[in-house]
Coordinates of C-alpha atoms in Angstrom, one line a residue:
M44 CA 83.1 -57.4 -81.3
K45 CA 85.3 -60.2 -80.2
T46 CA 88.9 -59.2 -79.8
F47 CA 91.8 -60.9 -81.3
N48 CA 95.7 -60.7 -81.3
L49 CA 97.7 -60.9 -84.4
L50 CA 100.8 -61.2 -82.4
V51 CA 101.4 -57.6 -82.2
K52 CA 103.8 -56.2 -79.4
F53 CA 101.4 -53.6 -77.9
A54 CA 97.6 -53.9 -78.5
F55 CA 94.9 -51.8 -76.7
F56 CA 91.6 -53.8 -76.7
S57 CA 88.5 -51.7 -75.2
V58 CA 86.6 -54.8 -74.4
T59 CA 89.3 -56.4 -72.0
G60 CA 90.9 -53.1 -71.2
L61 CA 94.2 -54.8 -71.4
L62 CA 97.6 -53.8 -73.0
L63 CA 98.7 -57.2 -74.1
L64 CA 102.2 -57.9 -72.7
S65 CA 103.0 -61.5 -71.9
G66 CA 104.7 -62.5 -68.6
I67 CA 105.0 -64.8 -65.8
Y68 CA 108.1 -63.2 -64.3
G69 CA 107.5 -59.7 -62.9
Q70 CA 110.9 -59.0 -61.7
S71 CA 111.7 -56.6 -64.5
S72 CA 114.8 -55.3 -62.7
V73 CA 116.6 -58.6 -62.4
V74 CA 120.0 -58.6 -64.4
P75 CA 120.9 -61.9 -66.1
R76 CA 124.1 -63.3 -66.9
Q77 CA 125.2 -62.1 -70.3
E78 CA 127.3 -63.7 -72.8
K79 CA 128.1 -63.5 -76.4
L80 CA 129.5 -66.2 -78.7
L81 CA 132.2 -65.4 -81.4
N82 CA 129.5 -65.9 -84.0
G83 CA 127.7 -62.8 -82.5
L84 CA 124.9 -64.7 -80.7
K85 CA 123.6 -63.0 -77.7
I86 CA 122.8 -65.2 -74.5
Y87 CA 121.0 -64.3 -71.5
L88 CA 120.8 -66.8 -68.5
F89 CA 118.3 -66.3 -65.7
S90 CA 118.9 -69.1 -63.2
D91 CA 116.3 -69.9 -60.7
K92 CA 116.8 -73.1 -58.8
S93 CA 113.3 -73.2 -57.4
A94 CA 111.7 -73.1 -60.9
P95 CA 110.1 -76.5 -61.9
K96 CA 111.1 -76.4 -65.5
V97 CA 113.7 -74.7 -67.8
S98 CA 112.6 -72.4 -70.6
L99 CA 114.4 -71.3 -73.9
R100 CA 113.4 -68.6 -76.1
L101 CA 115.4 -68.0 -79.4
R102 CA 114.5 -64.7 -81.2
I103 CA 115.5 -63.8 -84.8
H104 CA 115.3 -60.0 -85.1
S105 CA 113.6 -59.9 -88.5
G106 CA 110.0 -60.5 -89.1
S107 CA 107.3 -60.3 -91.8
A108 CA 108.4 -56.6 -92.6
F109 CA 111.2 -58.1 -94.6
D110 CA 108.7 -60.3 -96.8
P111 CA 109.4 -59.8 -100.5
L112 CA 106.9 -57.5 -102.3
G113 CA 104.2 -59.9 -103.8
K114 CA 105.5 -62.8 -101.6
E115 CA 103.8 -61.9 -98.4
G116 CA 103.8 -64.6 -95.8
T117 CA 107.5 -65.7 -96.6
M118 CA 108.8 -65.1 -93.2
A119 CA 105.8 -66.9 -91.5
L120 CA 106.5 -70.0 -93.6
L121 CA 110.1 -69.7 -92.7
A122 CA 109.1 -69.8 -89.0
R123 CA 107.1 -72.9 -89.7
S124 CA 110.0 -74.8 -91.2
F125 CA 111.8 -74.9 -87.9
F126 CA 109.3 -77.8 -86.7
P127 CA 107.3 -78.6 -89.9
N128 CA 105.2 -81.5 -88.5
E129 CA 103.3 -82.3 -85.4
T130 CA 105.7 -85.2 -84.6
S131 CA 108.6 -82.7 -84.1
R132 CA 106.4 -80.6 -81.8
D133 CA 105.1 -83.6 -79.8
F134 CA 108.6 -84.4 -78.9
F135 CA 108.9 -81.5 -76.7
R136 CA 105.6 -82.4 -74.7
Q137 CA 106.0 -86.3 -74.7
D138 CA 109.7 -86.6 -74.4
L139 CA 111.2 -83.5 -72.9
G140 CA 108.1 -82.9 -70.5
G141 CA 107.7 -79.3 -71.8
D142 CA 106.1 -77.3 -74.7
L143 CA 106.8 -75.7 -77.9
E144 CA 105.4 -72.3 -79.4
I145 CA 106.5 -70.4 -82.4
V146 CA 105.8 -66.5 -82.7
S147 CA 106.2 -64.7 -86.0
N148 CA 105.1 -61.2 -86.3
Y149 CA 106.4 -57.9 -88.4
D150 CA 109.3 -57.5 -86.2
F151 CA 110.8 -61.0 -85.1
I152 CA 110.5 -64.6 -85.2
E153 CA 110.8 -66.3 -81.9
I154 CA 110.9 -70.0 -80.5
K155 CA 109.5 -70.5 -77.0
A156 CA 110.4 -73.9 -75.8
S157 CA 110.5 -75.7 -72.3
A158 CA 111.5 -79.0 -70.7
E159 CA 112.2 -80.6 -67.5
P160 CA 115.5 -79.5 -65.9
E161 CA 117.3 -82.9 -66.7
N162 CA 116.2 -82.5 -70.5
L163 CA 118.0 -79.2 -70.9
P164 CA 120.8 -80.6 -73.1
S165 CA 118.2 -82.0 -75.5
L166 CA 116.1 -79.0 -75.5
I167 CA 119.2 -76.9 -76.5
E168 CA 120.2 -79.2 -79.3
N169 CA 116.9 -79.6 -80.8
V170 CA 116.0 -76.0 -81.0
S171 CA 119.5 -75.1 -82.3
S172 CA 119.4 -77.8 -85.1
S173 CA 116.1 -76.8 -86.1
V174 CA 117.2 -73.1 -86.7
I175 CA 120.6 -73.9 -87.9
N176 CA 119.5 -76.4 -90.3
P177 CA 115.7 -76.1 -90.9
T178 CA 113.8 -78.3 -93.4
I179 CA 113.4 -76.4 -96.5
D180 CA 112.8 -78.4 -99.7
R181 CA 110.0 -78.4 -102.3
E182 CA 107.7 -81.1 -100.5
T183 CA 108.0 -79.5 -97.2
T184 CA 107.4 -76.1 -98.4
E185 CA 104.2 -77.0 -100.0
K186 CA 103.0 -78.7 -97.1
L187 CA 103.5 -75.5 -95.1
K188 CA 101.9 -73.5 -97.5
K189 CA 98.8 -75.6 -97.4
L190 CA 99.0 -75.3 -93.5
Q191 CA 99.3 -71.6 -93.7
A192 CA 96.6 -71.2 -96.3
A193 CA 94.3 -73.1 -94.0
E194 CA 94.9 -70.7 -91.3
L195 CA 94.6 -67.8 -93.4
N196 CA 91.2 -69.1 -94.5
S197 CA 89.9 -69.2 -91.0
L198 CA 91.0 -65.9 -90.2
A199 CA 89.7 -64.3 -93.5
A200 CA 86.2 -65.5 -92.5
K201 CA 86.3 -63.0 -89.5
S202 CA 85.2 -59.6 -89.8
E203 CA 87.9 -58.2 -87.3
Y204 CA 90.6 -59.7 -89.5
I205 CA 88.8 -58.2 -92.9
G206 CA 88.4 -54.9 -91.3
S207 CA 91.9 -54.7 -89.5
Q208 CA 93.8 -55.8 -92.6
A209 CA 91.7 -53.5 -95.2
V210 CA 92.3 -50.4 -93.1
A211 CA 95.9 -51.2 -92.6
A212 CA 96.3 -51.6 -96.4
R213 CA 94.4 -48.4 -97.1
L214 CA 96.6 -46.6 -94.7
F215 CA 100.1 -48.1 -95.6
G216 CA 99.7 -49.4 -99.1
T217 CA 102.8 -51.6 -99.8
F218 CA 104.7 -50.4 -96.6
P219 CA 105.3 -53.5 -94.6
Y220 CA 102.5 -52.9 -92.0
G221 CA 100.1 -52.7 -94.8
R222 CA 100.7 -56.2 -96.1
P223 CA 99.4 -59.3 -94.4
Q224 CA 101.9 -61.3 -92.3
L225 CA 100.3 -64.7 -93.3
G226 CA 100.3 -63.4 -96.9
S227 CA 97.2 -64.2 -99.4
A228 CA 96.1 -66.9 -101.5
D229 CA 97.9 -65.0 -104.4
S230 CA 101.3 -64.4 -102.5
L231 CA 101.4 -67.8 -101.0
G232 CA 101.2 -69.3 -104.6
K233 CA 104.2 -67.3 -105.6
I234 CA 106.6 -68.6 -102.9
D235 CA 108.6 -71.7 -103.3
F236 CA 111.1 -73.2 -101.3
A237 CA 114.2 -71.1 -103.0
D238 CA 112.4 -68.0 -101.4
L239 CA 112.9 -69.6 -98.0
L240 CA 116.3 -70.7 -98.7
T241 CA 117.0 -67.0 -99.6
A242 CA 115.4 -65.8 -96.4
K243 CA 117.3 -68.3 -94.3
E244 CA 120.5 -67.0 -95.6
R245 CA 119.8 -63.5 -95.0
F246 CA 118.0 -63.5 -91.7
L247 CA 118.7 -66.9 -89.9
T248 CA 122.3 -65.8 -88.7
A249 CA 123.6 -65.9 -85.3
D250 CA 124.3 -62.2 -85.2
N251 CA 120.6 -61.5 -85.8
A252 CA 119.5 -63.5 -82.8
S253 CA 119.3 -63.3 -79.1
L254 CA 119.0 -66.4 -76.8
S255 CA 117.5 -66.6 -73.2
I256 CA 117.3 -69.5 -70.9
T257 CA 115.4 -69.4 -67.7
G258 CA 114.8 -71.7 -64.9
N259 CA 116.3 -74.4 -62.8
F260 CA 120.0 -74.9 -64.4
D261 CA 123.5 -74.5 -63.6
A262 CA 124.8 -71.3 -65.5
A263 CA 128.3 -72.3 -66.2
Y264 CA 127.2 -75.8 -67.4
T265 CA 124.4 -74.2 -69.5
F266 CA 126.7 -71.7 -71.2
R267 CA 129.0 -74.8 -72.2
L268 CA 125.9 -76.2 -73.7
V269 CA 125.0 -73.2 -75.8
R270 CA 128.4 -72.8 -77.1
R271 CA 128.7 -76.4 -78.1
F272 CA 125.5 -76.5 -79.9
F273 CA 125.1 -73.0 -81.0
G274 CA 128.8 -72.3 -81.8
S275 CA 128.6 -73.5 -85.4
W276 CA 125.8 -71.3 -86.4
L277 CA 127.0 -68.9 -89.1
K278 CA 127.2 -65.2 -88.8
S279 CA 126.1 -62.8 -91.6
D280 CA 128.5 -60.9 -93.8
K281 CA 126.1 -58.0 -93.4
L282 CA 122.6 -57.3 -91.9
V283 CA 119.7 -56.0 -93.8
P284 CA 118.9 -52.4 -92.5
S285 CA 115.2 -51.7 -91.7
T286 CA 114.9 -49.1 -94.3
F287 CA 111.6 -48.9 -96.6
R288 CA 110.0 -46.3 -98.6
Q289 CA 107.7 -44.2 -96.6
P290 CA 103.9 -44.6 -97.7
D291 CA 101.8 -42.1 -99.5
P292 CA 99.0 -40.3 -97.7
P293 CA 95.8 -42.6 -97.6
P294 CA 92.9 -42.1 -99.9
V295 CA 90.4 -39.8 -98.5
E296 CA 87.4 -41.8 -99.7
T297 CA 85.8 -44.5 -97.4
Q298 CA 86.1 -47.9 -98.8
I299 CA 83.1 -50.2 -98.4
I300 CA 83.5 -53.7 -97.9
N301 CA 80.5 -56.3 -97.8
S302 CA 80.4 -58.1 -94.5
S303 CA 78.2 -60.9 -93.1
E304 CA 78.9 -60.1 -89.5
G305 CA 77.4 -56.7 -89.0
S306 CA 78.3 -53.1 -90.0
Y307 CA 81.4 -51.3 -88.5
Y308 CA 83.7 -48.5 -89.1
W309 CA 87.3 -48.9 -89.2
V310 CA 89.8 -46.1 -88.9
A311 CA 93.7 -46.1 -89.0
I312 CA 95.9 -43.3 -88.1
R313 CA 99.6 -43.3 -88.7
G314 CA 101.3 -43.8 -85.2
L315 CA 105.1 -43.7 -84.2
A316 CA 108.0 -46.2 -84.1
L317 CA 108.7 -47.6 -80.9
G318 CA 112.0 -46.0 -80.8
D319 CA 110.7 -42.5 -81.3
A320 CA 111.2 -40.1 -78.6
D321 CA 107.5 -39.6 -78.3
F322 CA 106.3 -43.1 -78.6
P323 CA 105.6 -43.2 -74.8
A324 CA 103.4 -40.1 -75.0
S325 CA 101.7 -41.7 -78.0
L326 CA 100.8 -44.8 -75.8
L327 CA 99.0 -42.5 -73.4
A328 CA 97.3 -40.6 -76.2
A329 CA 96.0 -44.0 -77.5
R330 CA 94.6 -45.2 -74.1
I331 CA 92.9 -41.7 -73.8
F332 CA 91.3 -42.2 -77.5
Q333 CA 90.5 -45.5 -76.5
K334 CA 88.5 -44.5 -73.3
R335 CA 86.8 -41.6 -75.3
L336 CA 85.5 -44.0 -77.9
A337 CA 84.2 -46.5 -75.4
E338 CA 82.7 -43.9 -73.2
N339 CA 81.1 -41.7 -75.9
A340 CA 77.3 -41.5 -75.8
E341 CA 76.9 -41.8 -79.7
V342 CA 78.6 -45.1 -79.7
A343 CA 77.3 -46.3 -76.4
S344 CA 78.5 -50.0 -77.3
D345 CA 81.1 -52.3 -75.5
R346 CA 82.0 -53.6 -79.0
T347 CA 84.6 -51.0 -79.8
F348 CA 88.1 -51.7 -80.4
L349 CA 91.4 -50.0 -80.5
S350 CA 94.9 -51.1 -81.1
Y351 CA 98.1 -49.6 -81.4
E352 CA 101.1 -51.5 -82.5
G353 CA 104.6 -50.6 -81.4
H354 CA 107.1 -51.6 -84.3
I355 CA 110.6 -50.8 -85.4
L356 CA 109.0 -48.6 -87.8
P357 CA 106.0 -46.2 -87.5
G358 CA 102.8 -48.3 -86.8
A359 CA 99.2 -47.4 -86.5
I360 CA 96.3 -46.6 -84.3
I361 CA 93.4 -48.6 -85.4
L362 CA 89.8 -47.8 -84.0
A363 CA 86.5 -49.6 -84.9
W364 CA 83.0 -49.3 -83.6
P365 CA 79.6 -50.5 -84.8
A366 CA 78.3 -48.4 -87.9
N367 CA 74.6 -48.6 -86.7
N368 CA 74.9 -45.5 -84.4
E369 CA 75.3 -41.8 -84.7
M370 CA 79.0 -41.8 -84.5
E371 CA 80.4 -41.4 -88.0
P372 CA 84.0 -41.2 -88.9
Q373 CA 83.6 -37.5 -89.6
K374 CA 82.8 -37.0 -86.1
L375 CA 85.8 -38.8 -84.9
S376 CA 88.1 -35.6 -85.4
T377 CA 86.1 -33.9 -82.8
L378 CA 86.2 -36.6 -80.3
L379 CA 90.0 -37.1 -80.5
S380 CA 90.9 -33.5 -80.8
L381 CA 89.4 -32.5 -77.5
P382 CA 92.1 -31.2 -75.1
V383 CA 93.6 -33.6 -72.9
G384 CA 92.7 -32.9 -69.3
K385 CA 94.6 -33.8 -66.1
A386 CA 92.2 -36.6 -65.0
E387 CA 92.5 -38.5 -68.4
F388 CA 96.3 -38.1 -68.3
D389 CA 96.6 -39.5 -64.8
E390 CA 94.4 -42.6 -65.7
A391 CA 96.3 -43.3 -68.9
K392 CA 99.8 -43.0 -67.3
S393 CA 98.7 -45.2 -64.4
F394 CA 97.3 -47.8 -66.8
V395 CA 100.4 -47.7 -69.2
M396 CA 102.8 -47.8 -66.4
N397 CA 101.1 -50.7 -64.7
Q398 CA 101.1 -52.7 -68.1
L399 CA 105.0 -51.8 -68.7
S400 CA 105.7 -52.9 -65.3
S401 CA 103.9 -56.3 -65.9
K402 CA 106.4 -57.1 -68.7
T403 CA 108.7 -60.1 -68.0
I404 CA 112.5 -60.0 -67.5
I405 CA 112.9 -62.0 -70.8
D406 CA 110.7 -59.7 -72.8
N407 CA 112.6 -56.6 -71.6
W408 CA 115.9 -58.0 -72.5
L409 CA 114.9 -59.4 -75.9
D410 CA 112.9 -56.4 -76.8
A411 CA 115.9 -54.2 -76.1
D412 CA 117.8 -56.1 -78.9
T413 CA 115.0 -56.3 -81.2
Y414 CA 113.9 -52.6 -81.1
K415 CA 117.5 -51.3 -80.2
T416 CA 116.6 -49.3 -77.3
A417 CA 119.0 -47.9 -74.9
S418 CA 118.3 -50.5 -72.0
P419 CA 116.0 -53.3 -71.2
L420 CA 113.9 -50.9 -69.0
D421 CA 114.3 -47.9 -71.5
L422 CA 110.4 -47.7 -72.7
K423 CA 109.2 -47.9 -69.1
A424 CA 111.7 -45.2 -67.9
R425 CA 110.7 -42.9 -70.7
A426 CA 106.9 -43.5 -70.0
D427 CA 107.4 -42.4 -66.3
K428 CA 108.9 -39.1 -67.4
V429 CA 106.0 -38.1 -69.9
T430 CA 104.3 -35.1 -68.9
L431 CA 100.7 -33.9 -69.6
E432 CA 102.0 -31.2 -71.9
A433 CA 103.8 -34.0 -74.0
V434 CA 100.7 -36.0 -74.2
Q435 CA 98.5 -33.0 -75.1
K436 CA 101.1 -32.2 -78.0
I437 CA 101.2 -35.5 -79.4
A438 CA 97.5 -36.2 -79.1
A439 CA 96.7 -33.0 -81.2
Q440 CA 99.4 -34.2 -83.8
L441 CA 97.8 -37.7 -84.0
A442 CA 94.3 -36.4 -84.2
S443 CA 95.1 -34.1 -87.1
R444 CA 97.0 -36.7 -89.3
P445 CA 95.4 -38.2 -92.4
R446 CA 93.4 -41.3 -91.7
A447 CA 92.3 -44.3 -93.7
V448 CA 88.5 -45.2 -93.4
V449 CA 86.9 -48.5 -94.2
M450 CA 83.3 -49.7 -93.7
L451 CA 82.3 -53.2 -93.4
Q452 CA 78.8 -53.1 -94.5
A453 CA 76.3 -55.9 -93.6
A454 CA 74.1 -57.3 -96.3
P455 CA 70.3 -56.7 -95.8
G456 CA 69.0 -59.3 -93.5
S457 CA 72.4 -60.5 -92.2

């Protein structure tokens, strides 16, 4: 099974054996210069005179979890509206000597842009104007919807996407993480530019954002630039809290979906929120589940999959494996319920700590704002204190929770 990444914050993939945490700067203990504008925008400046470029990251602390019910894909469309055409993106590569990437997931929207050091003023100006005054009109919205529909159609042809979306929907229902981030053909058809304007007014506010700048620049001069170009950004009257109705227990029956790419079982178990006191222990438990599934003799396949998404709200542990073997979903309870041994605990803790240590300076500080953690290194510090007893307890709890089951069933001869 090919692995894929839907822009989640934490994802274990059994084939690669990696906890996906982006990063080029490993010095997670470095403290940036911190500023805050009158409109509430938080600023982090990491000056490094030896860096060849300057990099800017602007994170909006609201993502697809806030899509209106029935209009899934709204926040992803809002993210596309910042730079709605290829010309606006080419400007960063051809004129500024850098690059541009936009990340949109359940928890946040983020612009990642870079430039040559001498083009820093233009870099800050272009990012600020794109967010403060994005292109939102009827014509542009329809073009962006077509682009998003094309991306969705491409993903919808892949069994990994079908399986993960189907089992998440079965586990969560209309709870945010059960709804597709890019939307569906039906939900995209219901979105118009007025919905994007509403989302802009609610979420694109200075006090709902954090800005980091890293690289070769003078901190005092750069702060003046940020104050000049972002100082007019309006703040919100009130921020929208992350409160949603909790999902009902999933149906007990296995959902069967026809597939053209082989037969797989997909199982989803409700996990914990990233800010939960037991979340670090659940990370270790997920790693242990991953190893057990991949090494189980009845599976005997390198085509297993396990993802664990750390969100503001409780996410899900999702497992998948080929259905043409002896491991049926009913047997999974036995596999996961085995007592956690010392060797399993030590391997899992080493793995998780190594991955958390590889997080970038910028990720740590921005994540602290998004997930409202006590400090940029809070998750790592909490994980370092996790005990064998804590992992045994949370692993047993996770293994006993209700689960959603989906089977992708290949047609004969496929």
